[in-house]
Amino acid sequence: MTTAQFPEITEEEQAQLDDLYARFAEAHMTPLWTQIGGLMPTSPRPDAVPMLWHWSTLLPLAERAGELVPVGRGGERRAIALANSGLPGTPYATPTLWAAIQYLGPREEAPAHRHTQTAFRFVVDGEGVWTNVEGDPVAMRRGDLLLTPGMHFHEHHNTSDRPMAWIDGLDIPLVRQLDAGFFEFGPDELSTRATPDSSRNERLWGHPGLTPVGAPAPKASPLMAYRWEHTDAALAAQLELEDEGHPGVVEPGHAVVRFTNPATAGDCLSTMRCEMHRLRPATRTALTRTAGSSVWQVFEGSGTVTVGDDTYEVGKGDLFAVPSWAGLSFRTDTGLDAFRFSDDPVFEALGLARTYREVVAP
Amino acid sequence: MTTAQFPEITEEEQAQLDDLYARFAEAHMTPLWTQIGGLMPTSPRPDAVPMLWHWSTLLPLAERAGELVPVGRGGERRAIALANSGLPGTPYATPTLWAAIQYLGPREEAPAHRHTQTAFRFVVDGEGVWTNVEGDPVAMRRGDLLLTPGMHFHEHHNTSDRPMAWIDGLDIPLVRQLDAGFFEFGPDELSTRATPDSSRNERLWGHPGLTPVGAPAPKASPLMAYRWEHTDAALAAQLELEDEGHPGVVEPGHAVVRFTNPATAGDCLSTMRCEMHRLRPATRTALTRTAGSSVWQVFEGSGTVTVGDDTYEVGKGDLFAVPSWAGLSFRTDTGLDAFRFSDDPVFEALGLARTYREVVAP
Amino acid sequence: MTTAQFPEITEEEQAQLDDLYARFAEAHMTPLWTQIGGLMPTSPRPDAVPMLWHWSTLLPLAERAGELVPVGRGGERRAIALANSGLPGTPYATPTLWAAIQYLGPREEAPAHRHTQTAFRFVVDGEGVWTNVEGDPVAMRRGDLLLTPGMHFHEHHNTSDRPMAWIDGLDIPLVRQLDAGFFEFGPDELSTRATPDSSRNERLWGHPGLTPVGAPAPKASPLMAYRWEHTDAALAAQLELEDEGHPGVVEPGHAVVRFTNPATAGDCLSTMRCEMHRLRPATRTALTRTAGSSVWQVFEGSGTVTVGDDTYEVGKGDLFAVPSWAGLSFRTDTGLDAFRFSDDPVFEALGLARTYREVVAP
Amino acid sequence: MTTAQFPEITEEEQAQLDDLYARFAEAHMTPLWTQIGGLMPTSPRPDAVPMLWHWSTLLPLAERAGELVPVGRGGERRAIALANSGLPGTPYATPTLWAAIQYLGPREEAPAHRHTQTAFRFVVDGEGVWTNVEGDPVAMRRGDLLLTPGMHFHEHHNTSDRPMAWIDGLDIPLVRQLDAGFFEFGPDELSTRATPDSSRNERLWGHPGLTPVGAPAPKASPLMAYRWEHTDAALAAQLELEDEGHPGVVEPGHAVVRFTNPATAGDCLSTMRCEMHRLRPATRTALTRTAGSSVWQVFEGSGTVTVGDDTYEVGKGDLFAVPSWAGLSFRTDTGLDAFRFSDDPVFEALGLARTYREVVAP
């Protein structure tokens, strides 16, 4: 780009420029005109790349870590992050999102801590672990989304004789980039060993359209568990309404629910959007592009997903990362349920949201 | 008050004043100083008075109306309003709230219309009627709250061989005072005779913390039915949490849920707040005063309610009106469930909300 | 309307109906079907009527009151309200708005009080009075709008040897209807006799686009004086921009600024909207209808205003009331500046706002 | 940290671990437990370091660039960025903020473009350049803040025979990290060569507390110029109020105004906060820490600033960067005016804001 500016530069001029640039460097200055193409591309040019991680690879490695690596104070969690090859040296799935498989062996405990980073767990399989959030024990079961808003103490304990694995999503890369992170250790002993079916926050806030008057909502979501039973019913209803000729789906054969904070109706977390998608058998979605990145995990079914120039066959538990503005589309014969999380709330809060949806000729 | 200003007024001065006041009247002017005490009292002096209406009186009269008065275009609804004696000549329960018993005979239909006035139905007993709101059939059953936001077409039809009665709440007095009312007739024929258990709006929006992405919410609540099953569970949970030593109730033995718009987390209606209260057996509530008026209906149980200087024994179905700033307290031996609606959202939106709660010495 | 329902009613049926209605009355019940047309008209049918008050009538009567009626504790203010003939027995300009001329003689003082009713002063002519709002002395000068948000103590004192008159706008009718009024007397002595050109609130908040970080804004507007110099400049700029071919005016020849709270960007008062309108010479405005009522005062110039079926010639100081949904249009040869206040914020907050604008064929 | 977990690890165990970690790497996985200290520190550990750039260094280098480097399509701007040594290889002042000196020679033009990155200019000295924002010519003069919200076309032209330099602030690092950037070239020819004193946006929106009704505000700030005359007056007023014993300053001797969007009352830009600070002569500020980073430029006066462990003598035009959570305090004998911009709106929007203020014993 800059070449175009200096069509006939003499040797002397070049020497003068070199001298100027050396003086810039010495003064801790960098000219825009030599960098603008990389800094301000015409559309996003992410370093992050589309990537796929097979559950069949992740789970055995997590199990092996369970044999070799203790869980406890210091390391804190037996979580193994998905590392995007385009972001070498980092354990980040995308520039803003951390995704990890966490593994807790039979009767194991992960000690309490809290941090400004926002977290959730999504359970693709299994049960038996309770996560205590601010002392409120929250059961983790297949299909559930469990939240840990920023600066909420949390600890996990496996009450069963079987191991359990799930995925963690956090905004670690974003918070690291912003230098916004604070972290505190909690007590070494579990705050509670109670194992109720339903947490206190669900009992107060988990009733549709009903707000408890005596329990003022904090800034973060007061509801910290979204049960599969409800998610499944909501998705099924959208497809049934489509069958009956009524609105509800986002496109033919494609139902979506967003997990939201019942006290504000906004996203369940301030920095991450969580959604569950259901594709009917024999569905092909329109290609979409979104400014911002996301990570998906297949929950049930199988299909083909195209991310940018890559195409993956995906099945239960498989995770993939979608960089900013990469084209995304799905095909499925069997039908497919997939959990998605993204940095959409960040983009919306900052006025940076932008989407593109392919219009398919009829 | 004004007397104090003219301690030694002569006859001539009085004549001059009389002349001035006459000229004011002629010029369509009214002095503040002769009126300020009534216009701007030190605390609200409502014309409306505390009143009680027994269900055992209302229901037979509604039944008798069912025998004598047809339902149909023109009169529109067989609804009989509760008329506050302090507001003579009006059919208003309070200066802002309309409350009525509506009665629909076996197989009867009430034709479609829509209006800027906001409405809801609350069902103290019975079932068999569907209210079609914008063509979406909504079953009405015991304990349910059903909304009709402003300018939504609605019609009712009784699908059973038994009559059904319920209460209607509307903001008719407020809208009348503001001169804000618009009204339109709909088609004479029912939009649908379908009688699904669950309406389409519930299937999309009635899942806790789950927002349908493909069905953007209108300004008014997209959820138009709040089922007793959920309300009951939410109230029960609050009292159980109290038993377990956890927060949730508004005061000892007193659980409250507010019916809210899942797309905004605000009140379910823009001009009326709707709540269900549950008092544990052997409970006595603190006296409260609220700027703004409310109407209550006992849903289950019995007790004693004090409104201002009046004390009523109340049981199932009984309604009472609470004028602005009147002291309100309850006593119950058996326990009591009561539905409340009020003009609180108006007061909050306009910066006029104010409450007082008696502090009881321990 | 109801007649249509009983096409062939027998004498016996009528007797039964009469009996039912008598029992309704006894039980404090009123049927909807005999009242619906009046309660729920197809469009607003205000009791309030269009009315005009000439300044040339108001001012001499206020002066005469200045001779006969003292200002002081009890009567509080020498304010004479504009009373709408359609609202007999009330001192209301419209169902929601109070408008009065207030008159303060040379060196007179009006003592401190505060109330939930929101107030403003608009000065069509004169100067020399300071209104102390929460102890902050605010000069009142020609063309200025001065606010007194709810529950702010305020007192007035005339520092000059000449009387001064202005208009007061309050939401007294609305607050009275809602039973929302609280009122308190302040100290009998003036809080301050300082007469600065600029009040403290202006010095903190009266800079365009600049927010003082050390002075957190209260809920009500922190800026309590809007000076004519700025209003005039803003209106002039809109018309100049129109001359230059740029956007800014609301319709050809018609500039409007709204007085807003710099801490929220919303209306300057929670229950009343205040605006200044400027019509270029030889302008005719489109007819508009607004759900909600307003009161206007001509500030400069003259013209013809049509309100509903009435047409008035208006000049400096003249006030007129516009009932809900009445058609409103202006014609002026000389140009016209007019101050408007309305209950628009109430309608917007409650979801009741509606407007209609005549489309004039080119 | 991780050492603590493996107090007595055998060689075989180490070999097994090594094997596991190799398999992680192959599978594009990274364990949390080896990284958590760096990823999730107990408080922010920014890579960015405190830095100072002297205006006396920057300006001559910018002038030299003016001799050697043309302005035009491709390089787009003759802007030289301040590069934080802690962020090697980047032209970033902090992880979120770009700060640059821009230099435009006599009669030079910088061509139109637009981008999602948000920008502003602040003028420490000089005049004669107009920046056309969406075709609206905005004069740039000493002390002025000029905005270029995201996706607004902008171009600069120097109408005088003297060069002009100013600072640019942009959210380039944040937008780059988020992969949120879109960029478009505009026409090569200037949209206008008009040089009005006041831009159209100022004429519509630059009146205190006055909102133009006919010019609906866009999402971004409709006001794009904040003039020194107003900023200076607002700061002076705060210190005068302090002298008079009234609130207004943020701490003794320290006045601050925030540049805000008059259509929302929020920050003037969605991703950057802009403020002007004034310290009275002989003032020492309390030490503060803020989660988030900022860049300051001294506008007038001189003093000593401490950032983290560094202490700088600063005077007119000098810039310094404050990393997240670094302690910041000022001392000045002469008094000091300083412009500050920061990523505070990002932190507030995402629920990450946190501040600490040293409490000084009296």
XYZ file of C-alpha atoms in Angstrom, chain A residues 147 201 204-213 215-224 226 259-269, chain B residues 207-211 258 260-267:
48
model
C -23.869 -19.970 35.110
C -31.924 -19.538 42.690
C -36.933 -18.228 43.304
C -36.365 -17.284 39.675
C -37.124 -20.346 37.569
C -40.857 -19.749 37.033
C -41.904 -18.326 33.656
C -42.887 -14.658 33.852
C -42.903 -14.658 37.654
C -40.610 -12.348 39.567
C -40.074 -12.832 43.313
C -40.813 -9.493 44.960
C -35.632 -11.173 46.389
C -34.285 -8.131 44.573
C -32.201 -9.186 41.599
C -28.473 -8.525 41.609
C -26.849 -7.031 38.498
C -25.848 -10.449 37.232
C -28.422 -13.088 36.406
C -30.155 -14.362 39.528
C -31.015 -17.580 37.680
C -28.008 -19.831 37.404
C -31.251 -23.565 32.731
C -30.593 -18.104 27.594
C -31.551 -14.848 29.269
C -31.446 -13.132 32.635
C -35.016 -13.155 33.980
C -34.393 -9.949 35.910
C -33.422 -7.920 32.845
C -34.492 -10.000 29.822
C -30.982 -9.437 28.450
C -28.246 -11.981 27.856
C -27.674 -14.381 30.736
C -24.074 -13.169 30.996
C -40.150 -21.198 29.336
C -38.137 -19.849 32.275
C -35.149 -17.759 31.176
C -35.504 -18.827 27.535
C -36.098 -16.243 24.838
C -45.118 -10.319 40.391
C -43.755 -9.774 34.495
C -43.121 -9.362 30.793
C -40.452 -11.925 29.868
C -39.184 -9.684 27.062
C -38.427 -6.725 29.344
C -38.547 -8.091 32.907
C -40.847 -5.166 33.720
C -44.482 -5.233 34.740
